[in-house]
């Protein structure tokens, strides 16, 4: 004869029912939005840099079951830490940027639903609808900046992001899916750059050789022109024989009425055009 199983009394069933209504599990009221955040599709340079990346705005995605006081937050985590992230239940539990370095996640870019309209405002807006993560390098140094800072990202990642809708008290209402891993661009180290000419293409080598030859010819022409110019300053051309300094040479003039042979035999004092010499005798 077995023992009869005891059934829970009405008071116990009532207590369990009241406890379920008073303390509902947070995840039971959280709505999953079938939307995956992604890099903006606009053809822009710098969509992904070494410290930032640009997401498309979640327009017409988190507008239900939100209220006017609800806020859309962006959750940023390292890709290997997204599974360990737990949605905050109050405003005080919202993780700030320094938590990225310690816990691998933080929340930033709080937006109201008015800032995420389904359509562009009237009159036309030329601004591109995107959210740039890590676009505020001076926010940590600003004393009056709120704790949810959009500071540049410290490493290439990879990162995962999702959007979280929270009410005025900080309770989560809805969330999107996690994005695919986002890896930032990383520059090459100076020591890793290969400068060996063998890695260059044949066209590049030919162009470099031609330019080097032209540069050499221009240098030789410049040196030749400079040599001719300065040599004319230091060694002037030889002067005519009649104007040489340090010697006296004049042209030889020939008389017309006395032949040269006769002019050489005339006695002293009988040269043509000269008077008789004075006599010294009394």
Short mmCIF file of C-alpha atoms in Angstrom, two decimals:
data_model
loop_
_atom_site.label_atom_id
_atom_site.label_comp_id
_atom_site.label_asym_id
_atom_site.label_seq_id
_atom_site.Cartn_x
_atom_site.Cartn_y
_atom_site.Cartn_z
CA UNK A 1 0.00 0.00 0.00
CA UNK A 2 1.76 3.17 -1.25
CA UNK A 3 1.74 6.60 0.24
CA UNK A 4 -0.77 9.07 -1.14
CA UNK A 5 0.86 12.04 -2.92
CA UNK A 6 0.16 15.41 -1.34
CA UNK A 7 -1.35 18.06 -3.57
CA UNK A 8 -0.41 21.74 -3.15
CA UNK A 9 -3.02 23.68 -1.26
CA UNK A 10 -4.91 26.68 -2.65
CA UNK A 11 -2.81 29.08 -0.61
CA UNK A 12 0.42 27.85 -2.17
CA UNK A 13 -0.97 28.13 -5.69
CA UNK A 14 -2.15 31.67 -5.00
CA UNK A 15 1.28 32.67 -3.68
CA UNK A 16 3.02 31.36 -6.80
CA UNK A 17 0.59 33.19 -9.04
CA UNK A 18 1.06 36.49 -7.21
CA UNK A 19 4.84 36.12 -7.34
CA UNK A 20 4.76 35.59 -11.08
CA UNK A 21 2.66 38.71 -11.62
CA UNK A 22 4.69 40.91 -9.28
CA UNK A 23 8.20 39.81 -10.36
CA UNK A 24 8.08 39.06 -14.07
CA UNK A 25 11.28 38.01 -15.74
CA UNK A 26 12.81 40.85 -17.75
CA UNK A 27 13.46 38.67 -20.79
CA UNK A 28 9.77 37.71 -21.03
CA UNK A 29 8.80 41.30 -21.98
CA UNK A 30 11.82 42.02 -24.22
CA UNK A 31 10.99 42.04 -27.91
CA UNK A 32 13.52 40.89 -30.50
CA UNK A 33 13.45 43.06 -33.63
CA UNK A 34 14.43 41.16 -36.82
CA UNK A 35 17.00 43.75 -37.83
CA UNK A 36 20.78 43.40 -38.11
CA UNK A 37 22.94 46.53 -37.81
CA UNK A 38 25.38 46.99 -40.66
CA UNK A 39 27.91 49.39 -42.16
CA UNK A 40 26.22 52.11 -44.18
CA UNK A 41 25.68 51.31 -47.84
CA UNK A 42 26.42 54.87 -48.95
CA UNK A 43 29.45 55.21 -51.21
CA UNK A 44 31.62 57.15 -48.79
CA UNK A 45 35.31 57.24 -48.09
CA UNK A 46 36.24 56.53 -44.51
CA UNK A 47 33.25 54.37 -43.66
CA UNK A 48 35.70 52.23 -41.71
CA UNK A 49 38.90 53.79 -40.40
CA UNK A 50 41.51 52.87 -37.81
CA UNK A 51 39.34 54.17 -34.93
CA UNK A 52 35.79 54.61 -36.29
CA UNK A 53 33.08 52.91 -38.34
CA UNK A 54 29.79 54.22 -39.72
CA UNK A 55 26.46 52.41 -39.30
CA UNK A 56 23.20 53.02 -41.06
CA UNK A 57 20.57 54.60 -38.85
CA UNK A 58 17.85 52.23 -37.59
CA UNK A 59 14.95 54.18 -39.05
CA UNK A 60 11.46 52.69 -38.71
CA UNK A 61 12.97 49.75 -36.85
CA UNK A 62 12.46 50.42 -33.12
CA UNK A 63 9.32 52.56 -33.29
CA UNK A 64 7.14 49.92 -31.64
CA UNK A 65 6.27 49.28 -28.79
CA UNK A 66 8.14 52.45 -27.84
CA UNK A 67 6.82 55.56 -26.17
CA UNK A 68 7.84 59.18 -26.59
CA UNK A 69 10.23 58.96 -23.63
CA UNK A 70 11.99 55.83 -24.93
CA UNK A 71 15.64 55.99 -25.98
CA UNK A 72 17.58 53.97 -28.53
CA UNK A 73 21.05 52.96 -27.35
CA UNK A 74 23.92 51.43 -29.28
CA UNK A 75 25.67 48.54 -27.56
CA UNK A 76 29.30 48.03 -28.66
CA UNK A 77 31.25 44.92 -27.66
CA UNK A 78 34.25 42.97 -28.76
CA UNK A 79 33.03 40.13 -30.94
CA UNK A 80 34.12 37.51 -28.42
CA UNK A 81 32.34 39.31 -25.55
CA UNK A 82 28.87 39.76 -27.09
CA UNK A 83 27.56 36.54 -25.55
CA UNK A 84 28.53 37.73 -22.06
CA UNK A 85 26.68 41.03 -22.33
CA UNK A 86 23.54 41.40 -20.20
CA UNK A 87 21.08 44.20 -20.85
CA UNK A 88 21.02 46.80 -18.05
CA UNK A 89 17.79 47.05 -16.05
CA UNK A 90 18.24 50.64 -14.84
CA UNK A 91 19.89 53.83 -16.05
CA UNK A 92 22.60 53.44 -13.43
CA UNK A 93 23.65 50.10 -14.93
CA UNK A 94 24.38 51.51 -18.39
CA UNK A 95 28.09 50.74 -19.04
CA UNK A 96 30.28 53.68 -20.06
CA UNK A 97 33.20 53.65 -22.48
CA UNK A 98 35.93 52.69 -19.94
CA UNK A 99 34.10 49.39 -19.44
CA UNK A 100 35.18 48.37 -22.94
CA UNK A 101 38.76 47.91 -21.74
CA UNK A 102 37.75 45.99 -18.62
CA UNK A 103 34.55 44.11 -19.50
CA UNK A 104 34.65 44.22 -23.29
CA UNK A 105 31.45 46.26 -23.83
CA UNK A 106 29.89 49.72 -23.44
CA UNK A 107 26.84 51.71 -24.57
CA UNK A 108 26.80 55.01 -26.43
CA UNK A 109 24.93 57.28 -28.88
CA UNK A 110 21.56 57.58 -27.09
CA UNK A 111 18.92 58.77 -29.56
CA UNK A 112 15.27 59.62 -29.18
CA UNK A 113 12.76 58.30 -31.68
CA UNK A 114 12.32 61.82 -33.02
CA UNK A 115 15.93 61.70 -34.18
CA UNK A 116 15.23 58.54 -36.20
CA UNK A 117 12.31 59.49 -38.46
CA UNK A 118 11.05 57.09 -41.07
CA UNK A 119 11.31 59.77 -43.74
CA UNK A 120 13.56 62.76 -44.28
CA UNK A 121 12.31 66.01 -42.76
CA UNK A 122 10.31 68.37 -44.91
CA UNK A 123 12.36 70.73 -47.00
CA UNK A 124 14.96 68.08 -47.78
CA UNK A 125 17.98 67.24 -45.67
CA UNK A 126 21.32 66.78 -47.36
CA UNK A 127 22.86 65.02 -44.37
CA UNK A 128 23.54 61.34 -44.81
CA UNK A 129 21.65 59.18 -42.29
CA UNK A 130 24.45 57.35 -40.51
CA UNK A 131 25.89 56.83 -37.05
CA UNK A 132 29.66 57.16 -36.73
CA UNK A 133 30.99 55.13 -33.82
CA UNK A 134 34.15 56.52 -32.19
CA UNK A 135 33.81 59.99 -33.68
CA UNK A 136 34.40 62.12 -30.55
CA UNK A 137 38.11 62.12 -29.61
CA UNK A 138 37.81 64.84 -26.97
CA UNK A 139 34.81 63.64 -25.00
CA UNK A 140 36.77 61.90 -22.23
CA UNK A 141 38.75 65.10 -21.59
CA UNK A 142 35.56 67.17 -21.29
CA UNK A 143 34.56 67.50 -17.65
CA UNK A 144 30.91 68.18 -18.49
CA UNK A 145 30.58 65.30 -20.96
CA UNK A 146 28.10 62.57 -19.96
CA UNK A 147 29.55 59.16 -19.08
CA UNK A 148 28.33 57.47 -22.29
CA UNK A 149 31.18 58.84 -24.39
CA UNK A 150 31.65 58.10 -28.11
CA UNK A 151 35.40 57.88 -27.83
CA UNK A 152 37.62 56.53 -30.67
CA UNK A 153 37.95 52.77 -30.56
CA UNK A 154 41.25 51.58 -29.08
CA UNK A 155 42.03 48.61 -31.32
CA UNK A 156 41.07 47.03 -34.67
CA UNK A 157 38.59 44.73 -32.94
CA UNK A 158 36.65 42.96 -34.33
CA UNK A 159 33.47 44.42 -32.80
CA UNK A 160 29.78 43.57 -32.72
CA UNK A 161 26.94 46.04 -32.16
CA UNK A 162 23.21 45.99 -31.54
CA UNK A 163 20.48 48.55 -30.83
CA UNK A 164 18.65 48.47 -27.51
CA UNK A 165 15.39 50.32 -26.83
CA UNK A 166 14.94 51.43 -23.20
CA UNK A 167 12.15 53.33 -21.47
CA UNK A 168 12.54 56.39 -19.25
CA UNK A 169 13.39 54.25 -16.20
CA UNK A 170 16.11 52.35 -18.02
CA UNK A 171 14.22 49.09 -18.50
CA UNK A 172 14.85 47.39 -21.86
CA UNK A 173 11.86 47.12 -24.19
CA UNK A 174 13.26 45.78 -27.46
CA UNK A 175 16.55 44.88 -29.08
CA UNK A 176 17.92 44.03 -32.50
CA UNK A 177 20.16 41.19 -33.55
CA UNK A 178 23.91 41.42 -33.18
CA UNK A 179 25.80 42.66 -36.21
CA UNK A 180 28.43 40.70 -38.07
CA UNK A 181 32.02 41.24 -36.85
CA UNK A 182 33.37 44.66 -37.82
CA UNK A 183 37.15 44.97 -38.13
CA UNK A 184 38.80 48.36 -38.31
CA UNK A 185 41.54 49.24 -40.76
CA UNK A 186 45.06 48.86 -39.46
CA UNK A 187 48.08 50.61 -40.97
CA UNK A 188 51.29 48.77 -41.73
CA UNK A 189 54.28 49.03 -39.47
CA UNK A 190 57.23 50.89 -41.06
CA UNK A 191 59.45 47.83 -40.74
CA UNK A 192 57.00 45.67 -42.68
CA UNK A 193 57.08 47.82 -45.84
CA UNK A 194 59.09 46.06 -48.57
CA UNK A 195 61.43 48.44 -50.45
CA UNK A 196 63.30 45.82 -52.50
CA UNK A 197 63.25 46.81 -56.24
CA UNK A 198 62.71 43.22 -57.28
CA UNK A 199 59.15 43.46 -56.04
CA UNK A 200 58.37 46.33 -58.41
CA UNK A 201 56.80 45.88 -61.83
CA UNK A 202 58.81 46.15 -65.06
CA UNK A 203 56.97 49.32 -66.11
CA UNK A 204 57.82 51.00 -62.84
CA UNK A 205 61.51 50.11 -63.22
CA UNK A 206 61.63 51.48 -66.81
CA UNK A 207 59.93 54.73 -65.83
CA UNK A 208 62.28 55.16 -62.88
CA UNK A 209 65.34 54.56 -65.10
CA UNK A 210 64.20 57.11 -67.70
CA UNK A 211 63.54 59.75 -65.06
CA UNK A 212 66.93 59.13 -63.47
CA UNK A 213 68.70 59.49 -66.84
CA UNK A 214 66.90 62.75 -67.60
CA UNK A 215 67.83 64.10 -64.20
CA UNK A 216 71.49 63.23 -64.86
CA UNK A 217 71.50 64.95 -68.26
CA UNK A 218 69.95 68.08 -66.78
CA UNK A 219 72.60 68.13 -64.09
CA UNK A 220 75.44 67.83 -66.64
CA UNK A 221 73.96 70.65 -68.76
CA UNK A 222 73.71 72.86 -65.71
CA UNK A 223 77.32 72.18 -64.73
CA UNK A 224 78.56 72.91 -68.27
CA UNK A 225 76.65 76.19 -68.48
CA UNK A 226 77.93 77.23 -65.06
CA UNK A 227 81.53 76.46 -66.04
CA UNK A 228 81.38 78.57 -69.22
CA UNK A 229 79.77 81.47 -67.36
CA UNK A 230 82.29 81.63 -64.53
CA UNK A 231 85.32 81.08 -66.79
CA UNK A 232 84.42 84.21 -68.77
CA UNK A 233 84.52 86.18 -65.52
CA UNK A 234 87.87 84.92 -64.29
CA UNK A 235 89.78 84.63 -67.65
CA UNK A 236 88.68 87.38 -70.09
CA UNK A 237 89.46 87.15 -73.79
CA UNK A 238 93.00 88.26 -74.90
CA UNK A 239 93.19 91.98 -75.72
CA UNK A 240 94.46 93.20 -79.15
CA UNK A 241 98.21 93.41 -79.60
CA UNK A 242 98.15 97.24 -79.81
CA UNK A 243 96.34 97.51 -76.37
CA UNK A 244 98.47 95.16 -74.29
CA UNK A 245 99.17 96.52 -70.85
CA UNK A 246 102.88 96.88 -69.94
CA UNK A 247 104.25 97.49 -73.46
CA UNK A 248 104.17 100.33 -75.98
CA UNK A 249 103.77 99.51 -79.60
CA UNK A 250 102.66 101.98 -82.21
CA UNK A 251 102.08 101.73 -85.91
CA UNK A 252 105.01 102.50 -88.24
CA UNK A 253 104.31 105.53 -90.46
CA UNK A 254 106.22 105.82 -93.78
CA UNK A 255 107.05 109.18 -95.38
CA UNK A 256 105.89 109.66 -98.92
CA UNK A 257 108.60 111.94 -100.41
CA UNK A 258 111.71 110.26 -98.95
CA UNK A 259 112.35 106.62 -99.60
CA UNK A 260 113.35 104.59 -96.60
CA UNK A 261 116.84 103.93 -97.96
CA UNK A 262 117.57 107.63 -98.45
CA UNK A 263 116.12 108.67 -95.17
CA UNK A 264 118.58 106.46 -93.34
CA UNK A 265 121.66 108.10 -95.04
CA UNK A 266 120.88 111.76 -94.37
CA UNK A 267 123.28 113.53 -91.99
CA UNK A 268 122.12 114.70 -88.62
CA UNK A 269 120.27 117.97 -88.90
CA UNK A 270 119.27 117.56 -92.48
CA UNK A 271 116.03 115.83 -91.87
CA UNK A 272 113.23 117.24 -93.91
CA UNK A 273 111.21 119.98 -92.28
CA UNK A 274 113.92 120.88 -89.71
CA UNK A 275 115.89 124.14 -89.64
CA UNK A 276 119.74 124.38 -89.42
CA UNK A 277 121.19 123.64 -86.06
CA UNK A 278 122.53 126.68 -84.14
CA UNK A 279 126.28 127.22 -84.17
CA UNK A 280 128.30 127.29 -81.00
CA UNK A 281 131.34 129.24 -82.45
CA UNK A 282 131.61 133.08 -81.93
#
